[in-house]
């Protein structure tokens, strides 16, 4: 069995190699570049490919993979919005993800971003290193007693609720597929308008699909509580970036923390520090003192990487041995997830 790993960083190698002894017949080729129409030919000797969040898995790439003999696609991530699942289904490709490697890792990162922005620790760090011990301009708010609005209360949303609960926050959530009863220990399920109106912090934890694309837009931003902090650790496409720039300029939005960005695939995970930044929207975002952008690192903990490597190779092992795989997104000619709903688990 030959596996071609795309977008492979040093840490991917370390954690996959640590797991590989469990599968002695597995040969792995690592490619540091992303899977695209230009690079798909590099998978020609492989039986399976392993990809990450910014690899291309559209119809042309899937057809090319299938034509070269690839039969399994292993996503070493939870999100699958970048995979054309109907095409994968029509080609009878096996596709599996790692649905829950560490919800707490992402939740903890979302809260870290909120508190960095709120308490300006990033600015304090720079000031003190420059010998400036002045705290003017670093004034924050006490989180205790504030209302936090969670959009999406699946695994990561619930883990985020648990942390904010510890801060003494009131939690409201919007999730059309969640049960009010199950969410009651954490807070109240409300409609989106209520959440936007009441929350001092709004955190996005729903998947990106056609129903949620640009969920945060000029209309929804007009309803947001003035001065609210918006944090997105989910997927960049949930936010209309131009609309948030407008809301930041009018101070409707009090702060913006992004771990993900709509056009991130052009930039994230690579060093572009010696180049001119051509993305004018991102360049504008980076000029605001109350905006933090990180390059999709919410998942990036040792525990999560261990889990990702183990589950990814376990998914492949299920495929090879024709075992039922709990993480299949497409199997036996069926798409097992609906575009605009919560994933259906086998
Ligand atoms: P999940 O599937 O457990 O939960 C997603 C929740 O969103 C579900 O409860 C679902 O009912 C809800 N939802 C669906 N449509 C909605 C809508 N229109 N409005 C409000 N809620 C809606 O997924 P999980 O594991 O919690 O992950 C959430 C997202 O986090 C993933 O889709 C992925 O894009 C992102 N993610 C980001 C990472 C990072 O490193 N920054 C790492 C892992 C995941």
PDB file of C-alpha atoms and ligand atoms in Angstrom, residues 78-79 99 101 106 151-157 174-177 205-207 212 233-235 259-260 296-299 342-343, ligand 1:
ATOM      1  CA  UNK A  78     -12.152  17.483  10.499  1.00  0.00           C
ATOM      2  CA  UNK A  79     -13.528  19.927   7.902  1.00  0.00           C
ATOM      3  CA  UNK A  99     -13.740  14.224  13.071  1.00  0.00           C
ATOM      4  CA  UNK A 101      -8.960  14.786  17.225  1.00  0.00           C
ATOM      5  CA  UNK A 106      -9.496  24.416  18.992  1.00  0.00           C
ATOM      6  CA  UNK A 151     -22.700  29.691  16.542  1.00  0.00           C
ATOM      7  CA  UNK A 152     -22.578  25.904  16.254  1.00  0.00           C
ATOM      8  CA  UNK A 153     -22.486  23.711  19.336  1.00  0.00           C
ATOM      9  CA  UNK A 154     -21.027  20.454  18.087  1.00  0.00           C
ATOM     10  CA  UNK A 155     -17.814  19.092  19.558  1.00  0.00           C
ATOM     11  CA  UNK A 156     -15.771  22.309  19.452  1.00  0.00           C
ATOM     12  CA  UNK A 157     -18.683  24.596  20.300  1.00  0.00           C
ATOM     13  CA  UNK A 174     -27.456  29.214  17.830  1.00  0.00           C
ATOM     14  CA  UNK A 175     -27.475  25.798  16.165  1.00  0.00           C
ATOM     15  CA  UNK A 176     -30.467  24.642  14.082  1.00  0.00           C
ATOM     16  CA  UNK A 177     -29.539  21.005  14.663  1.00  0.00           C
ATOM     17  CA  UNK A 205     -18.070  26.817  15.417  1.00  0.00           C
ATOM     18  CA  UNK A 206     -20.305  25.666  12.570  1.00  0.00           C
ATOM     19  CA  UNK A 207     -19.108  24.012   9.352  1.00  0.00           C
ATOM     20  CA  UNK A 212     -23.387  29.017   6.168  1.00  0.00           C
ATOM     21  CA  UNK A 233     -11.669  29.355  14.386  1.00  0.00           C
ATOM     22  CA  UNK A 234     -13.968  27.433  12.053  1.00  0.00           C
ATOM     23  CA  UNK A 235     -13.647  28.235   8.336  1.00  0.00           C
ATOM     24  CA  UNK A 259      -7.598  31.668  12.880  1.00  0.00           C
ATOM     25  CA  UNK A 260      -9.030  31.073   9.418  1.00  0.00           C
ATOM     26  CA  UNK A 296      -5.074  28.161  11.015  1.00  0.00           C
ATOM     27  CA  UNK A 297      -3.309  26.745  14.038  1.00  0.00           C
ATOM     28  CA  UNK A 298      -6.229  26.013  16.354  1.00  0.00           C
ATOM     29  CA  UNK A 299      -5.668  22.282  15.917  1.00  0.00           C
ATOM     30  CA  UNK A 342     -24.744  18.099  10.745  1.00  0.00           C
ATOM     31  CA  UNK A 343     -22.672  15.085   9.700  1.00  0.00           C
TER      32      UNK A 343
HETATM   33  P1  LIG B   1     -19.308  19.340  14.618  1.00  0.00           P
HETATM   34  O1  LIG B   1     -19.809  18.695  13.392  1.00  0.00           O
HETATM   35  O2  LIG B   1     -19.114  18.520  15.849  1.00  0.00           O
HETATM   36  O3  LIG B   1     -20.229  20.587  15.008  1.00  0.00           O
HETATM   37  C1  LIG B   1     -20.678  21.530  14.076  1.00  0.00           C
HETATM   38  C2  LIG B   1     -21.982  22.086  14.617  1.00  0.00           C
HETATM   39  O4  LIG B   1     -22.413  23.130  13.746  1.00  0.00           O
HETATM   40  C3  LIG B   1     -23.097  21.038  14.661  1.00  0.00           C
HETATM   41  O5  LIG B   1     -23.673  21.000  15.952  1.00  0.00           O
HETATM   42  C4  LIG B   1     -24.088  21.528  13.635  1.00  0.00           C
HETATM   43  O6  LIG B   1     -25.432  21.232  13.973  1.00  0.00           O
HETATM   44  C5  LIG B   1     -23.826  23.028  13.662  1.00  0.00           C
HETATM   45  N1  LIG B   1     -24.349  23.740  12.511  1.00  0.00           N
HETATM   46  C6  LIG B   1     -24.521  23.299  11.236  1.00  0.00           C
HETATM   47  N2  LIG B   1     -25.066  24.275  10.475  1.00  0.00           N
HETATM   48  C7  LIG B   1     -25.227  25.354  11.290  1.00  0.00           C
HETATM   49  C8  LIG B   1     -25.740  26.666  11.094  1.00  0.00           C
HETATM   50  N3  LIG B   1     -26.225  27.056   9.916  1.00  0.00           N
HETATM   51  N4  LIG B   1     -25.754  27.521  12.145  1.00  0.00           N
HETATM   52  C9  LIG B   1     -25.300  27.135  13.361  1.00  0.00           C
HETATM   53  N5  LIG B   1     -24.807  25.893  13.606  1.00  0.00           N
HETATM   54  C10 LIG B   1     -24.766  25.021  12.587  1.00  0.00           C
HETATM   55  O7  LIG B   1     -17.933  20.031  14.191  1.00  0.00           O
HETATM   56  P2  LIG B   1     -16.725  20.458  15.146  1.00  0.00           P
HETATM   57  O8  LIG B   1     -15.812  19.316  15.342  1.00  0.00           O
HETATM   58  O9  LIG B   1     -17.257  21.151  16.335  1.00  0.00           O
HETATM   59  O10 LIG B   1     -15.970  21.510  14.206  1.00  0.00           O
HETATM   60  C11 LIG B   1     -16.550  22.752  13.865  1.00  0.00           C
HETATM   61  C12 LIG B   1     -15.737  23.376  12.757  1.00  0.00           C
HETATM   62  O11 LIG B   1     -14.448  23.730  13.266  1.00  0.00           O
HETATM   63  C13 LIG B   1     -15.448  22.417  11.601  1.00  0.00           C
HETATM   64  O12 LIG B   1     -16.460  22.498  10.640  1.00  0.00           O
HETATM   65  C14 LIG B   1     -14.136  22.904  11.067  1.00  0.00           C
HETATM   66  O13 LIG B   1     -14.403  23.720   9.952  1.00  0.00           O
HETATM   67  C15 LIG B   1     -13.539  23.760  12.190  1.00  0.00           C
HETATM   68  N6  LIG B   1     -12.241  23.285  12.657  1.00  0.00           N
HETATM   69  C16 LIG B   1     -11.212  24.183  12.748  1.00  0.00           C
HETATM   70  C17 LIG B   1      -9.971  23.790  13.212  1.00  0.00           C
HETATM   71  C18 LIG B   1      -8.833  24.766  13.355  1.00  0.00           C
HETATM   72  O14 LIG B   1      -7.677  24.333  13.430  1.00  0.00           O
HETATM   73  N7  LIG B   1      -9.073  26.058  13.409  1.00  0.00           N
HETATM   74  C19 LIG B   1      -9.716  22.395  13.558  1.00  0.00           C
HETATM   75  C20 LIG B   1     -10.892  21.544  13.499  1.00  0.00           C
HETATM   76  C21 LIG B   1     -12.091  21.978  13.030  1.00  0.00           C
END
